[in-house]
């Protein structure tokens, strides 16, 4: 046995490029089965009840509470976000007290989720939580909330994650999420604690760093009580320490979480080592009035949205998945429409009702002409045939049989379409098809890109359905 | 990625040979008695016959820069480029390679594609609609009543094309010079980490300078005149071009800053495995090159006033923005700056003996979003200004060359690369005329 455990050189795993959250494609997919999985995609906060199913004591006077939603739905969120929980601190019949806690679990394991709470003996809520929340406890929650989270897609996932004390909670969610996903990433974690025994999750962090070469984890003890056998870093955050753990911090996205003083220092130092302030994301675990007010506003906004959505669900369960509020960019997918990942070699596509090609009218026969454009039903109809082509500019309906070439029939009816080769080579007859299906036998006169943009060559095409043509 | 295409269909007789013997002898003598270390005699910048010889001996023989991959990313995308009398179509084919076709219809010679860039399926001549495949084959010519018309004899003429590290080069010679491969091996490792295949054109500037193409290239090869570039001076150390022992007292501090920046850039390059050493073979090989990576002043990231990044998305798999500028000069018609956040390509396209098109193209990561990740005005500011200043310098020289009072002047020490360019040019033409 012992021999088996001795270290042998093992090659690096092979990975696709970049990180991509599992819900990313699902949210953009127009296909029905994929749509169902949209429930796993985080797009808005909701109010829900959740049942505690496990409590795990952690180092540093912290406790992890694992929950599942009472309605059985997964909790869809982004790594780094938080939930707002109503705790009946003063008994079930009194107004509960609201507190926000970062989620520490990974959204890639969405059927349960956890928060990790540090006990502050002088506080009102956290000691109560530690003492009273047990498996079986049911609490009312609102979430997910917050703009501090990993991007949905990142071609160059290079992160520096800074955490102090309980600030490790959202960072832990990020670490677990990335670890659970394949794809290239480069993650440096720098975790500050005040005493050697107080680093929550340190065993799991050590494990992840030992099996996943994408992670480097560093610990630093504040300037108090450094035991003799301490092998980590010493002292508060400094520019030199940042340079030491991440000499390329300059090219990384930095996520930092901890108390206000720590984050203020971090901001200064990060700028010093050349990190652009647009690459720095922060979550305050303590703060002045201003910071607290901002968080309150964030939760209030989330409450509004949650209510709006609840109403919509009540109105029509059918439209539930379509009815995403467009008003708040905060809850929109953070990826761009052109798609930047090469994970599958395919560009990401987001269903955009405005974009050509994703128009649902294409497969519904009663397509309505755009506002302001003429109505084809008022056009004259000429010719014979089983199908109708509406030429919107010319203002004429032309009947055609599925065996006839569109160009010939159209030209005979007086529609002006320039044409030269009549063999699908020169492209001179190219027109835009607003709806319907054609069969085209071209010979290089048109590009795949143009076809997907709705163009076709009428000289070498036949009609398969009624057509609406921009000519 | 490299891709090459077939040999051209045919070649024409030497233009030089058609000059009257006397004139040819005169020109040959001008090359022969060129005074080393001095600027060229006036006719090199003003004479039509010498321009024609340049077109034949330099642009007709050597690998010349045409465009970057980002300018024709998808099958069917093309650019048209003109070098003096030549007009070429550089087209991305369905196999991902590039086809280089002479933009001259085989019917009655009309320009086939008239746009500077675009996307097309087959190529249709606008005059009588002769239609060519992207490979240049004539596939359609309406020919009522024609009996003996053999389409296969009238394909568009082809030239050589290659793509190296995201840059596209063309060669009009039947037999392209072979040592371009060696040069490509030199520059490929410098460029590869910037991954030009994952960039997009943020902006392209075309300016016509009233100057001979050689004056444009000469001007670029020295920074003796860089006092005339206040915007660029923010990025280049004011000690640029100086060496130990030549540092005036007021620049000693800057010199130290420069040395430090150099040392830390070196360290970073080593850490990331990026080559940075100077390779300078401007006139010691046929495909002459100079390449190096140098620190920039300030934050050392980009061509901005404070040296900070101008685009927030790193290129390729680069881990760090502070990579200064990797600069490359390729004989005869291009130079480049590769930075962590963007790339700038410069191409010189001669029009005639006294006019040249200078095309500057700014490339950013293809997922960078204008207005979010970069501000176009800021991205292009330094080099737009610098280009205009350079245009003015070139035009002053062109005017001078036209004066009866002009005589060649000496290149100073800091202008040794200008001398190398001219030396390269003279050698290449002489080889061709021999
Ligand atoms: S007429 Fe030539 S492609 Fe239709
Ligand atoms: S000149 Fe091109 S088709 Fe006649
Ligand atoms: Fe200049």
PDB file of C-alpha atoms in Angstrom, chain A residues 17 155-156 158 243 247-253 271-279 336 338-340 342 420-428 430 443-447 449-450, chain B residues 74-77 91-92 94 119-122 124 128-129 131 134 139-140 142 195 198 268 271-272 299 301 308-309 312-322 365-367 369:
ATOM      1  CA  UNK A  17     -10.062  26.751 -23.004  1.00  0.00           C
ATOM      2  CA  UNK A 155     -11.842  33.173 -22.037  1.00  0.00           C
ATOM      3  CA  UNK A 156      -8.882  34.090 -19.872  1.00  0.00           C
ATOM      4  CA  UNK A 158      -7.037  34.423 -14.363  1.00  0.00           C
ATOM      5  CA  UNK A 243       3.968  40.649  -5.765  1.00  0.00           C
ATOM      6  CA  UNK A 247       3.674  38.741  -9.695  1.00  0.00           C
ATOM      7  CA  UNK A 248       1.245  38.884 -12.616  1.00  0.00           C
ATOM      8  CA  UNK A 249      -1.589  40.378 -10.553  1.00  0.00           C
ATOM      9  CA  UNK A 250      -1.609  43.087 -13.192  1.00  0.00           C
ATOM     10  CA  UNK A 251      -3.198  40.713 -15.697  1.00  0.00           C
ATOM     11  CA  UNK A 252      -5.725  39.139 -13.296  1.00  0.00           C
ATOM     12  CA  UNK A 253      -9.255  39.893 -12.227  1.00  0.00           C
ATOM     13  CA  UNK A 271      -3.371  49.964  -7.644  1.00  0.00           C
ATOM     14  CA  UNK A 272       0.241  50.127  -6.572  1.00  0.00           C
ATOM     15  CA  UNK A 273       1.073  46.805  -8.203  1.00  0.00           C
ATOM     16  CA  UNK A 274      -0.642  47.890 -11.399  1.00  0.00           C
ATOM     17  CA  UNK A 275      -4.082  46.302 -11.195  1.00  0.00           C
ATOM     18  CA  UNK A 276      -6.543  48.432 -13.089  1.00  0.00           C
ATOM     19  CA  UNK A 277      -9.434  49.502 -10.893  1.00  0.00           C
ATOM     20  CA  UNK A 278     -11.842  48.098 -13.464  1.00  0.00           C
ATOM     21  CA  UNK A 279     -10.377  44.677 -12.685  1.00  0.00           C
ATOM     22  CA  UNK A 336     -21.642  39.312 -24.468  1.00  0.00           C
ATOM     23  CA  UNK A 338     -21.099  37.546 -29.743  1.00  0.00           C
ATOM     24  CA  UNK A 339     -19.930  34.757 -27.519  1.00  0.00           C
ATOM     25  CA  UNK A 340     -16.329  34.536 -26.649  1.00  0.00           C
ATOM     26  CA  UNK A 342     -14.447  28.326 -27.667  1.00  0.00           C
ATOM     27  CA  UNK A 420     -26.912  37.385 -64.612  1.00  0.00           C
ATOM     28  CA  UNK A 421     -25.750  33.797 -64.566  1.00  0.00           C
ATOM     29  CA  UNK A 422     -29.080  32.276 -63.496  1.00  0.00           C
ATOM     30  CA  UNK A 423     -27.029  29.387 -62.147  1.00  0.00           C
ATOM     31  CA  UNK A 424     -26.374  30.466 -58.572  1.00  0.00           C
ATOM     32  CA  UNK A 425     -22.834  31.610 -59.280  1.00  0.00           C
ATOM     33  CA  UNK A 426     -22.708  35.346 -59.659  1.00  0.00           C
ATOM     34  CA  UNK A 427     -24.825  36.411 -56.700  1.00  0.00           C
ATOM     35  CA  UNK A 428     -26.459  39.219 -58.643  1.00  0.00           C
ATOM     36  CA  UNK A 430     -29.470  37.919 -54.096  1.00  0.00           C
ATOM     37  CA  UNK A 443     -22.836  27.283 -56.873  1.00  0.00           C
ATOM     38  CA  UNK A 444     -20.875  29.647 -54.683  1.00  0.00           C
ATOM     39  CA  UNK A 445     -22.856  32.788 -55.410  1.00  0.00           C
ATOM     40  CA  UNK A 446     -23.779  33.142 -51.762  1.00  0.00           C
ATOM     41  CA  UNK A 447     -22.002  32.643 -48.453  1.00  0.00           C
ATOM     42  CA  UNK A 449     -23.156  33.739 -43.477  1.00  0.00           C
ATOM     43  CA  UNK A 450     -25.472  35.489 -45.901  1.00  0.00           C
TER      44      UNK A 450
ATOM     45  CA  UNK B  74     -14.009  34.471 -42.389  1.00  0.00           C
ATOM     46  CA  UNK B  75     -14.189  32.516 -45.639  1.00  0.00           C
ATOM     47  CA  UNK B  76     -15.082  34.940 -48.417  1.00  0.00           C
ATOM     48  CA  UNK B  77     -13.619  37.977 -46.669  1.00  0.00           C
ATOM     49  CA  UNK B  91      -9.136  36.473 -50.072  1.00  0.00           C
ATOM     50  CA  UNK B  92      -9.820  34.020 -47.253  1.00  0.00           C
ATOM     51  CA  UNK B  94     -12.998  27.982 -47.536  1.00  0.00           C
ATOM     52  CA  UNK B 119     -16.952  39.682 -48.343  1.00  0.00           C
ATOM     53  CA  UNK B 120     -17.900  37.750 -51.434  1.00  0.00           C
ATOM     54  CA  UNK B 121     -18.830  34.340 -52.734  1.00  0.00           C
ATOM     55  CA  UNK B 122     -17.687  34.144 -56.326  1.00  0.00           C
ATOM     56  CA  UNK B 124     -18.018  38.988 -60.428  1.00  0.00           C
ATOM     57  CA  UNK B 128     -19.608  42.189 -68.309  1.00  0.00           C
ATOM     58  CA  UNK B 129     -20.182  39.964 -65.308  1.00  0.00           C
ATOM     59  CA  UNK B 131     -17.637  35.315 -62.805  1.00  0.00           C
ATOM     60  CA  UNK B 134     -12.585  32.232 -55.156  1.00  0.00           C
ATOM     61  CA  UNK B 139     -16.759  29.798 -64.054  1.00  0.00           C
ATOM     62  CA  UNK B 140     -19.258  31.888 -65.941  1.00  0.00           C
ATOM     63  CA  UNK B 142     -22.362  34.484 -70.922  1.00  0.00           C
ATOM     64  CA  UNK B 195      -2.419  35.419 -30.895  1.00  0.00           C
ATOM     65  CA  UNK B 198      -8.064  36.101 -31.870  1.00  0.00           C
ATOM     66  CA  UNK B 268       8.839  39.148 -16.733  1.00  0.00           C
ATOM     67  CA  UNK B 271       9.075  34.215 -16.329  1.00  0.00           C
ATOM     68  CA  UNK B 272       6.529  33.914 -19.112  1.00  0.00           C
ATOM     69  CA  UNK B 299       3.107  51.898 -16.254  1.00  0.00           C
ATOM     70  CA  UNK B 301       1.556  48.704 -20.557  1.00  0.00           C
ATOM     71  CA  UNK B 308      -1.672  52.302 -18.783  1.00  0.00           C
ATOM     72  CA  UNK B 309      -3.604  49.787 -20.853  1.00  0.00           C
ATOM     73  CA  UNK B 312      -8.872  45.918 -20.897  1.00  0.00           C
ATOM     74  CA  UNK B 313      -8.715  42.541 -22.590  1.00  0.00           C
ATOM     75  CA  UNK B 314      -5.339  40.885 -22.753  1.00  0.00           C
ATOM     76  CA  UNK B 315      -4.340  39.444 -26.097  1.00  0.00           C
ATOM     77  CA  UNK B 316      -3.970  35.700 -26.520  1.00  0.00           C
ATOM     78  CA  UNK B 317      -2.871  33.925 -23.402  1.00  0.00           C
ATOM     79  CA  UNK B 318      -0.668  36.741 -22.191  1.00  0.00           C
ATOM     80  CA  UNK B 319      -0.701  36.813 -18.412  1.00  0.00           C
ATOM     81  CA  UNK B 320       0.347  40.411 -17.820  1.00  0.00           C
ATOM     82  CA  UNK B 321      -0.264  43.846 -19.289  1.00  0.00           C
ATOM     83  CA  UNK B 322       3.191  45.189 -18.504  1.00  0.00           C
ATOM     84  CA  UNK B 365      -8.769  41.138 -28.572  1.00  0.00           C
ATOM     85  CA  UNK B 366     -11.779  39.943 -30.520  1.00  0.00           C
ATOM     86  CA  UNK B 367     -13.922  39.860 -27.397  1.00  0.00           C
ATOM     87  CA  UNK B 369     -16.106  45.624 -26.618  1.00  0.00           C
TER      88      UNK B 369
END
